[in-house]
């Protein structure tokens, strides 16, 4: 698709009336609206302004590219406005903007549209084109200038392939911005142009709205001198483990390409240690960690679920301030506000955690179209009593069903592309996920979860200490995964049944891994890198807050030593809490709820401290000293 199929005479305003950013946005939004390109003028304007709040789209060199990708856009389009005097657009170089291109992309914009939009971004990096646009006397001349310089992607790729290798070694780069439309490609173009000027061999991977293009291969990463990551959103980083990596905002790639390239050639950057225990890139360029796909998707679900657990759990804990039965109507201690807090935190926030877990796992696999089927599947697991295991299955099931649907519907006519994300994917995704969950998954998984609960209940009646050891250890095996959550779910079920002992072991076991690691990074500094020691400080807070996930980066980087140390420490803490007959009436909250929801607060603290010290000592013995850092 040519750029001028999106930029037409009807979307060009040669003389902008205002010199202020907000007014210019209003002017160009009106141009798009009058040209019939928008469904919702105010909705699109709000999306553009929200994008500006992340970082100004005034990129310097007299250019601004405000943009948004939203359902408020009827069809992809570009509006162009020109100001002879300049617009105060808060540009990176502090200079006024004379050329303002406003990009409007639909939620379901297809690759053809997005590639045309991205090509515009790269064209504007060339000074001769900007000069011609400033001097053009009519809308037709603007169109002719764009057409004259607009090349398709095949021509650009052939030009890149023709470049000779450099004796200085090859540099790799990754660029990404929040919307993946403008800055992503401008940073890539700036780096490539400067590298060509300096005689440096470079390959740039773009993480744009249409997906990863020009992906880096495992061999290229292995051979690279260094990697530049110019990104304002998350990109796959574990593949760069052991390489010199420069991490900067995407605007630095646009404004400081020479500085970044020279820094990369000198390898003047820290060696990336990784966050997920080993990494690689696929041979076709779509980089993924070895075995890391499952872990990445699972952690996406867990990390997005965590705020519901923490917020809801603490609200439930606060409700106990008025009495353990203060939420029950008819009880002498009943308090209406306590009941409201329990309803908000327990019934609603905690009631959503399995659905949120499944929804974000599916979204990690299949992007936004996977979210709705994942949420529905997770909610069905909750309703059927299939618990976290059912939610995990629902998330992965929904994600891969939508991936399959994308392939099935890939052959549909291009005119139907806009219907896929709003009709076809949610309709068939929810239907297929729901049918499989109802007829295949929920019933057997409920039996499994019930069986695990009965087994743990049997331990509880036979030997409290053994039960505490088992539950505490379970919390540290996968630190937020299905085993951890199975124990957590059991504890909540026991609280609901009026048995407050098991959850004391569970919370103690969940607090120990981050606390033990934090202590180890403090007292065995020679066994941890500077980055790890800094993360260890954060783990004090996470451990005291009962956020076991703080230990995950350490466990992923060195599972053979960290996981056993955490399991042993957590098992000790869980067993001691039951030995001291500690009871806990709050499902979450850590140190913040300990003193008014336990019967033996000091003994409980002692149990947790002993468990954390055990973990720290084991790590101090098992881990090897790290090389001295310069």
PDB file of C-alpha atoms in Angstrom, residues 86-290:
ATOM      1  CA  UNK A  86       6.411  26.623  13.917  1.00  0.00           C
ATOM      2  CA  UNK A  87       4.460  24.891  16.671  1.00  0.00           C
ATOM      3  CA  UNK A  88       5.637  24.657  20.273  1.00  0.00           C
ATOM      4  CA  UNK A  89       5.458  20.868  20.359  1.00  0.00           C
ATOM      5  CA  UNK A  90       7.825  20.138  23.270  1.00  0.00           C
ATOM      6  CA  UNK A  91      10.265  18.573  20.817  1.00  0.00           C
ATOM      7  CA  UNK A  92      13.316  16.635  21.898  1.00  0.00           C
ATOM      8  CA  UNK A  93      15.684  19.309  20.534  1.00  0.00           C
ATOM      9  CA  UNK A  94      13.629  22.205  21.937  1.00  0.00           C
ATOM     10  CA  UNK A  95      12.944  23.568  18.445  1.00  0.00           C
ATOM     11  CA  UNK A  96       9.476  24.347  17.025  1.00  0.00           C
ATOM     12  CA  UNK A  97       7.811  21.800  14.748  1.00  0.00           C
ATOM     13  CA  UNK A  98       6.916  22.897  11.221  1.00  0.00           C
ATOM     14  CA  UNK A  99       5.716  19.557   9.801  1.00  0.00           C
ATOM     15  CA  UNK A 100       3.033  17.712  11.775  1.00  0.00           C
ATOM     16  CA  UNK A 101       1.831  14.318  10.581  1.00  0.00           C
ATOM     17  CA  UNK A 102      -1.054  12.842  12.573  1.00  0.00           C
ATOM     18  CA  UNK A 103      -1.416   9.079  12.190  1.00  0.00           C
ATOM     19  CA  UNK A 104      -4.767   7.414  12.851  1.00  0.00           C
ATOM     20  CA  UNK A 105      -4.679   3.607  13.004  1.00  0.00           C
ATOM     21  CA  UNK A 106      -7.636   1.347  13.675  1.00  0.00           C
ATOM     22  CA  UNK A 107      -7.590  -1.288  16.410  1.00  0.00           C
ATOM     23  CA  UNK A 108      -7.745  -3.891  13.674  1.00  0.00           C
ATOM     24  CA  UNK A 109      -5.302  -2.212  11.301  1.00  0.00           C
ATOM     25  CA  UNK A 110      -3.741  -4.851   9.061  1.00  0.00           C
ATOM     26  CA  UNK A 111      -0.059  -5.206   8.285  1.00  0.00           C
ATOM     27  CA  UNK A 112      -0.368  -3.444   4.940  1.00  0.00           C
ATOM     28  CA  UNK A 113      -1.687  -0.275   6.569  1.00  0.00           C
ATOM     29  CA  UNK A 114       0.833  -0.374   9.403  1.00  0.00           C
ATOM     30  CA  UNK A 115       3.762  -0.858   7.044  1.00  0.00           C
ATOM     31  CA  UNK A 116       2.703   2.207   5.061  1.00  0.00           C
ATOM     32  CA  UNK A 117       2.418   4.234   8.259  1.00  0.00           C
ATOM     33  CA  UNK A 118       5.849   3.104   9.394  1.00  0.00           C
ATOM     34  CA  UNK A 119       7.430   3.958   6.027  1.00  0.00           C
ATOM     35  CA  UNK A 120       6.217   7.528   6.438  1.00  0.00           C
ATOM     36  CA  UNK A 121       8.089   7.707   9.743  1.00  0.00           C
ATOM     37  CA  UNK A 122      11.342   6.685   8.089  1.00  0.00           C
ATOM     38  CA  UNK A 123      10.929   9.060   5.132  1.00  0.00           C
ATOM     39  CA  UNK A 124      10.732  12.047   7.452  1.00  0.00           C
ATOM     40  CA  UNK A 125      14.219  11.350   8.787  1.00  0.00           C
ATOM     41  CA  UNK A 126      15.665  12.530   5.450  1.00  0.00           C
ATOM     42  CA  UNK A 127      16.479  16.217   5.294  1.00  0.00           C
ATOM     43  CA  UNK A 128      15.826  16.649   1.573  1.00  0.00           C
ATOM     44  CA  UNK A 129      12.261  15.365   1.957  1.00  0.00           C
ATOM     45  CA  UNK A 130      11.550  17.703   4.874  1.00  0.00           C
ATOM     46  CA  UNK A 131      12.891  20.647   2.853  1.00  0.00           C
ATOM     47  CA  UNK A 132      10.684  19.789  -0.125  1.00  0.00           C
ATOM     48  CA  UNK A 133       7.601  19.489   2.089  1.00  0.00           C
ATOM     49  CA  UNK A 134       8.273  22.892   3.637  1.00  0.00           C
ATOM     50  CA  UNK A 135       8.574  24.541   0.222  1.00  0.00           C
ATOM     51  CA  UNK A 136       5.599  22.795  -1.456  1.00  0.00           C
ATOM     52  CA  UNK A 137       2.925  25.228  -2.644  1.00  0.00           C
ATOM     53  CA  UNK A 138      -0.100  22.916  -2.937  1.00  0.00           C
ATOM     54  CA  UNK A 139      -1.676  19.713  -1.688  1.00  0.00           C
ATOM     55  CA  UNK A 140      -0.931  18.023  -5.020  1.00  0.00           C
ATOM     56  CA  UNK A 141       2.750  18.864  -4.665  1.00  0.00           C
ATOM     57  CA  UNK A 142       2.813  17.327  -1.177  1.00  0.00           C
ATOM     58  CA  UNK A 143       1.329  14.119  -2.595  1.00  0.00           C
ATOM     59  CA  UNK A 144       3.873  14.075  -5.461  1.00  0.00           C
ATOM     60  CA  UNK A 145       6.808  14.474  -3.059  1.00  0.00           C
ATOM     61  CA  UNK A 146       5.658  11.559  -0.912  1.00  0.00           C
ATOM     62  CA  UNK A 147       5.050   9.348  -3.963  1.00  0.00           C
ATOM     63  CA  UNK A 148       8.478  10.173  -5.357  1.00  0.00           C
ATOM     64  CA  UNK A 149      10.281   8.854  -2.264  1.00  0.00           C
ATOM     65  CA  UNK A 150       7.895   6.089  -1.117  1.00  0.00           C
ATOM     66  CA  UNK A 151       9.572   2.673  -1.458  1.00  0.00           C
ATOM     67  CA  UNK A 152       8.025  -0.631  -0.505  1.00  0.00           C
ATOM     68  CA  UNK A 153       9.535  -2.937   2.077  1.00  0.00           C
ATOM     69  CA  UNK A 154      11.036  -5.326  -0.500  1.00  0.00           C
ATOM     70  CA  UNK A 155      13.161  -2.544  -2.000  1.00  0.00           C
ATOM     71  CA  UNK A 156      14.371  -1.532   1.470  1.00  0.00           C
ATOM     72  CA  UNK A 157      15.211  -5.110   2.444  1.00  0.00           C
ATOM     73  CA  UNK A 158      17.131  -5.648  -0.819  1.00  0.00           C
ATOM     74  CA  UNK A 159      19.113  -2.481  -0.144  1.00  0.00           C
ATOM     75  CA  UNK A 160      19.975  -3.721   3.340  1.00  0.00           C
ATOM     76  CA  UNK A 161      21.033  -7.141   2.081  1.00  0.00           C
ATOM     77  CA  UNK A 162      23.355  -5.518  -0.457  1.00  0.00           C
ATOM     78  CA  UNK A 163      25.428  -3.784   2.236  1.00  0.00           C
ATOM     79  CA  UNK A 164      28.895  -5.256   2.801  1.00  0.00           C
ATOM     80  CA  UNK A 165      30.010  -6.587   6.215  1.00  0.00           C
ATOM     81  CA  UNK A 166      32.131  -4.223   8.286  1.00  0.00           C
ATOM     82  CA  UNK A 167      35.587  -5.025   9.686  1.00  0.00           C
ATOM     83  CA  UNK A 168      34.491  -3.315  12.917  1.00  0.00           C
ATOM     84  CA  UNK A 169      32.112  -6.140  13.746  1.00  0.00           C
ATOM     85  CA  UNK A 170      28.337  -6.279  13.631  1.00  0.00           C
ATOM     86  CA  UNK A 171      26.035  -4.389  15.984  1.00  0.00           C
ATOM     87  CA  UNK A 172      22.447  -5.438  16.619  1.00  0.00           C
ATOM     88  CA  UNK A 173      19.605  -3.199  17.721  1.00  0.00           C
ATOM     89  CA  UNK A 174      15.984  -3.511  18.787  1.00  0.00           C
ATOM     90  CA  UNK A 175      13.536  -0.594  18.618  1.00  0.00           C
ATOM     91  CA  UNK A 176      10.038  -0.403  20.109  1.00  0.00           C
ATOM     92  CA  UNK A 177       7.601   2.295  21.195  1.00  0.00           C
ATOM     93  CA  UNK A 178       4.237   1.928  23.001  1.00  0.00           C
ATOM     94  CA  UNK A 179       2.096   2.083  19.848  1.00  0.00           C
ATOM     95  CA  UNK A 180       4.645   0.571  17.467  1.00  0.00           C
ATOM     96  CA  UNK A 181       3.773   2.960  14.669  1.00  0.00           C
ATOM     97  CA  UNK A 182       6.122   5.946  14.481  1.00  0.00           C
ATOM     98  CA  UNK A 183       9.046   6.104  16.897  1.00  0.00           C
ATOM     99  CA  UNK A 184       9.848   2.401  16.467  1.00  0.00           C
ATOM    100  CA  UNK A 185      10.696   2.851  12.798  1.00  0.00           C
ATOM    101  CA  UNK A 186      12.216   6.305  13.078  1.00  0.00           C
ATOM    102  CA  UNK A 187      14.720   5.037  15.641  1.00  0.00           C
ATOM    103  CA  UNK A 188      15.498   2.043  13.414  1.00  0.00           C
ATOM    104  CA  UNK A 189      16.014   4.285  10.398  1.00  0.00           C
ATOM    105  CA  UNK A 190      18.198   6.754  12.312  1.00  0.00           C
ATOM    106  CA  UNK A 191      20.447   3.922  13.552  1.00  0.00           C
ATOM    107  CA  UNK A 192      20.737   2.364  10.086  1.00  0.00           C
ATOM    108  CA  UNK A 193      21.492   5.670   8.371  1.00  0.00           C
ATOM    109  CA  UNK A 194      24.164   6.621  10.909  1.00  0.00           C
ATOM    110  CA  UNK A 195      25.711   3.152  10.802  1.00  0.00           C
ATOM    111  CA  UNK A 196      25.938   3.373   7.014  1.00  0.00           C
ATOM    112  CA  UNK A 197      27.610   6.780   7.321  1.00  0.00           C
ATOM    113  CA  UNK A 198      30.142   5.420   9.856  1.00  0.00           C
ATOM    114  CA  UNK A 199      30.825   2.236   7.891  1.00  0.00           C
ATOM    115  CA  UNK A 200      29.380   0.010  10.614  1.00  0.00           C
ATOM    116  CA  UNK A 201      27.442  -3.199   9.930  1.00  0.00           C
ATOM    117  CA  UNK A 202      24.116  -3.132  11.822  1.00  0.00           C
ATOM    118  CA  UNK A 203      20.865  -5.071  11.876  1.00  0.00           C
ATOM    119  CA  UNK A 204      17.791  -3.562  13.524  1.00  0.00           C
ATOM    120  CA  UNK A 205      14.786  -5.549  14.722  1.00  0.00           C
ATOM    121  CA  UNK A 206      11.570  -3.517  14.952  1.00  0.00           C
ATOM    122  CA  UNK A 207       8.835  -4.448  17.444  1.00  0.00           C
ATOM    123  CA  UNK A 208       5.981  -2.624  15.761  1.00  0.00           C
ATOM    124  CA  UNK A 209       2.214  -2.870  15.699  1.00  0.00           C
ATOM    125  CA  UNK A 210       2.398  -5.436  12.920  1.00  0.00           C
ATOM    126  CA  UNK A 211       4.718  -7.647  14.967  1.00  0.00           C
ATOM    127  CA  UNK A 212       8.460  -8.295  14.984  1.00  0.00           C
ATOM    128  CA  UNK A 213      10.202  -7.534  11.703  1.00  0.00           C
ATOM    129  CA  UNK A 214      13.791  -8.284  10.752  1.00  0.00           C
ATOM    130  CA  UNK A 215      14.064 -10.526  13.835  1.00  0.00           C
ATOM    131  CA  UNK A 216      17.471 -11.300  15.302  1.00  0.00           C
ATOM    132  CA  UNK A 217      18.680 -14.896  15.079  1.00  0.00           C
ATOM    133  CA  UNK A 218      20.583 -16.842  17.706  1.00  0.00           C
ATOM    134  CA  UNK A 219      23.735 -16.885  15.568  1.00  0.00           C
ATOM    135  CA  UNK A 220      23.593 -13.132  14.962  1.00  0.00           C
ATOM    136  CA  UNK A 221      23.289 -12.494  18.693  1.00  0.00           C
ATOM    137  CA  UNK A 222      26.189 -14.840  19.389  1.00  0.00           C
ATOM    138  CA  UNK A 223      28.418 -13.018  16.852  1.00  0.00           C
ATOM    139  CA  UNK A 224      27.396  -9.444  17.718  1.00  0.00           C
ATOM    140  CA  UNK A 225      29.800  -6.946  19.270  1.00  0.00           C
ATOM    141  CA  UNK A 226      26.985  -5.434  21.347  1.00  0.00           C
ATOM    142  CA  UNK A 227      23.236  -4.853  21.297  1.00  0.00           C
ATOM    143  CA  UNK A 228      21.365  -1.547  21.446  1.00  0.00           C
ATOM    144  CA  UNK A 229      17.827  -1.773  22.862  1.00  0.00           C
ATOM    145  CA  UNK A 230      16.010   1.510  22.218  1.00  0.00           C
ATOM    146  CA  UNK A 231      12.564   0.762  23.590  1.00  0.00           C
ATOM    147  CA  UNK A 232       9.758   2.236  25.663  1.00  0.00           C
ATOM    148  CA  UNK A 233       7.955  -1.078  26.071  1.00  0.00           C
ATOM    149  CA  UNK A 234       8.946  -4.593  27.057  1.00  0.00           C
ATOM    150  CA  UNK A 235      10.909  -6.571  24.490  1.00  0.00           C
ATOM    151  CA  UNK A 236      12.358 -10.085  24.709  1.00  0.00           C
ATOM    152  CA  UNK A 237      15.622  -9.578  26.628  1.00  0.00           C
ATOM    153  CA  UNK A 238      16.727 -12.974  27.950  1.00  0.00           C
ATOM    154  CA  UNK A 239      18.153 -13.901  24.543  1.00  0.00           C
ATOM    155  CA  UNK A 240      20.873 -11.263  25.119  1.00  0.00           C
ATOM    156  CA  UNK A 241      22.241 -12.899  28.257  1.00  0.00           C
ATOM    157  CA  UNK A 242      26.043 -12.623  28.377  1.00  0.00           C
ATOM    158  CA  UNK A 243      26.211  -9.829  25.766  1.00  0.00           C
ATOM    159  CA  UNK A 244      26.986  -6.138  26.197  1.00  0.00           C
ATOM    160  CA  UNK A 245      23.555  -4.441  26.085  1.00  0.00           C
ATOM    161  CA  UNK A 246      22.820  -0.708  25.943  1.00  0.00           C
ATOM    162  CA  UNK A 247      19.268   0.020  27.148  1.00  0.00           C
ATOM    163  CA  UNK A 248      17.856   3.483  26.316  1.00  0.00           C
ATOM    164  CA  UNK A 249      14.465   5.077  25.512  1.00  0.00           C
ATOM    165  CA  UNK A 250      13.359   4.823  21.896  1.00  0.00           C
ATOM    166  CA  UNK A 251      13.858   8.581  21.465  1.00  0.00           C
ATOM    167  CA  UNK A 252      17.588   8.133  22.139  1.00  0.00           C
ATOM    168  CA  UNK A 253      17.747   5.974  19.022  1.00  0.00           C
ATOM    169  CA  UNK A 254      16.299   8.864  17.040  1.00  0.00           C
ATOM    170  CA  UNK A 255      18.338  11.657  18.602  1.00  0.00           C
ATOM    171  CA  UNK A 256      21.675  10.014  19.498  1.00  0.00           C
ATOM    172  CA  UNK A 257      22.347   7.215  16.985  1.00  0.00           C
ATOM    173  CA  UNK A 258      26.051   8.007  16.534  1.00  0.00           C
ATOM    174  CA  UNK A 259      26.707   8.100  20.269  1.00  0.00           C
ATOM    175  CA  UNK A 260      24.937   4.743  20.743  1.00  0.00           C
ATOM    176  CA  UNK A 261      26.781   3.072  17.853  1.00  0.00           C
ATOM    177  CA  UNK A 262      30.172   4.292  19.079  1.00  0.00           C
ATOM    178  CA  UNK A 263      29.331   3.152  22.605  1.00  0.00           C
ATOM    179  CA  UNK A 264      28.385  -0.280  21.239  1.00  0.00           C
ATOM    180  CA  UNK A 265      31.620  -0.596  19.255  1.00  0.00           C
ATOM    181  CA  UNK A 266      33.597   0.112  22.441  1.00  0.00           C
ATOM    182  CA  UNK A 267      31.423  -2.416  24.320  1.00  0.00           C
ATOM    183  CA  UNK A 268      30.902   0.363  26.868  1.00  0.00           C
ATOM    184  CA  UNK A 269      27.844  -1.276  28.420  1.00  0.00           C
ATOM    185  CA  UNK A 270      27.119  -3.813  31.183  1.00  0.00           C
ATOM    186  CA  UNK A 271      26.842  -7.493  30.339  1.00  0.00           C
ATOM    187  CA  UNK A 272      23.195  -8.478  30.501  1.00  0.00           C
ATOM    188  CA  UNK A 273      22.668 -11.119  33.193  1.00  0.00           C
ATOM    189  CA  UNK A 274      19.159 -12.126  32.170  1.00  0.00           C
ATOM    190  CA  UNK A 275      15.991 -12.533  34.213  1.00  0.00           C
ATOM    191  CA  UNK A 276      14.776 -15.918  33.101  1.00  0.00           C
ATOM    192  CA  UNK A 277      17.608 -18.431  33.303  1.00  0.00           C
ATOM    193  CA  UNK A 278      19.145 -18.876  29.914  1.00  0.00           C
ATOM    194  CA  UNK A 279      18.024 -17.545  26.583  1.00  0.00           C
ATOM    195  CA  UNK A 280      18.232 -17.984  22.892  1.00  0.00           C
ATOM    196  CA  UNK A 281      16.623 -16.824  19.688  1.00  0.00           C
ATOM    197  CA  UNK A 282      14.753 -18.894  17.225  1.00  0.00           C
ATOM    198  CA  UNK A 283      16.356 -19.633  13.892  1.00  0.00           C
ATOM    199  CA  UNK A 284      13.717 -17.688  12.003  1.00  0.00           C
ATOM    200  CA  UNK A 285      14.358 -14.582  14.037  1.00  0.00           C
ATOM    201  CA  UNK A 286      11.394 -14.723  16.368  1.00  0.00           C
ATOM    202  CA  UNK A 287      13.362 -14.692  19.567  1.00  0.00           C
ATOM    203  CA  UNK A 288      12.231 -16.843  22.432  1.00  0.00           C
ATOM    204  CA  UNK A 289      13.976 -18.264  25.473  1.00  0.00           C
ATOM    205  CA  UNK A 290      14.656 -21.974  25.547  1.00  0.00           C
TER     206      UNK A 290
END
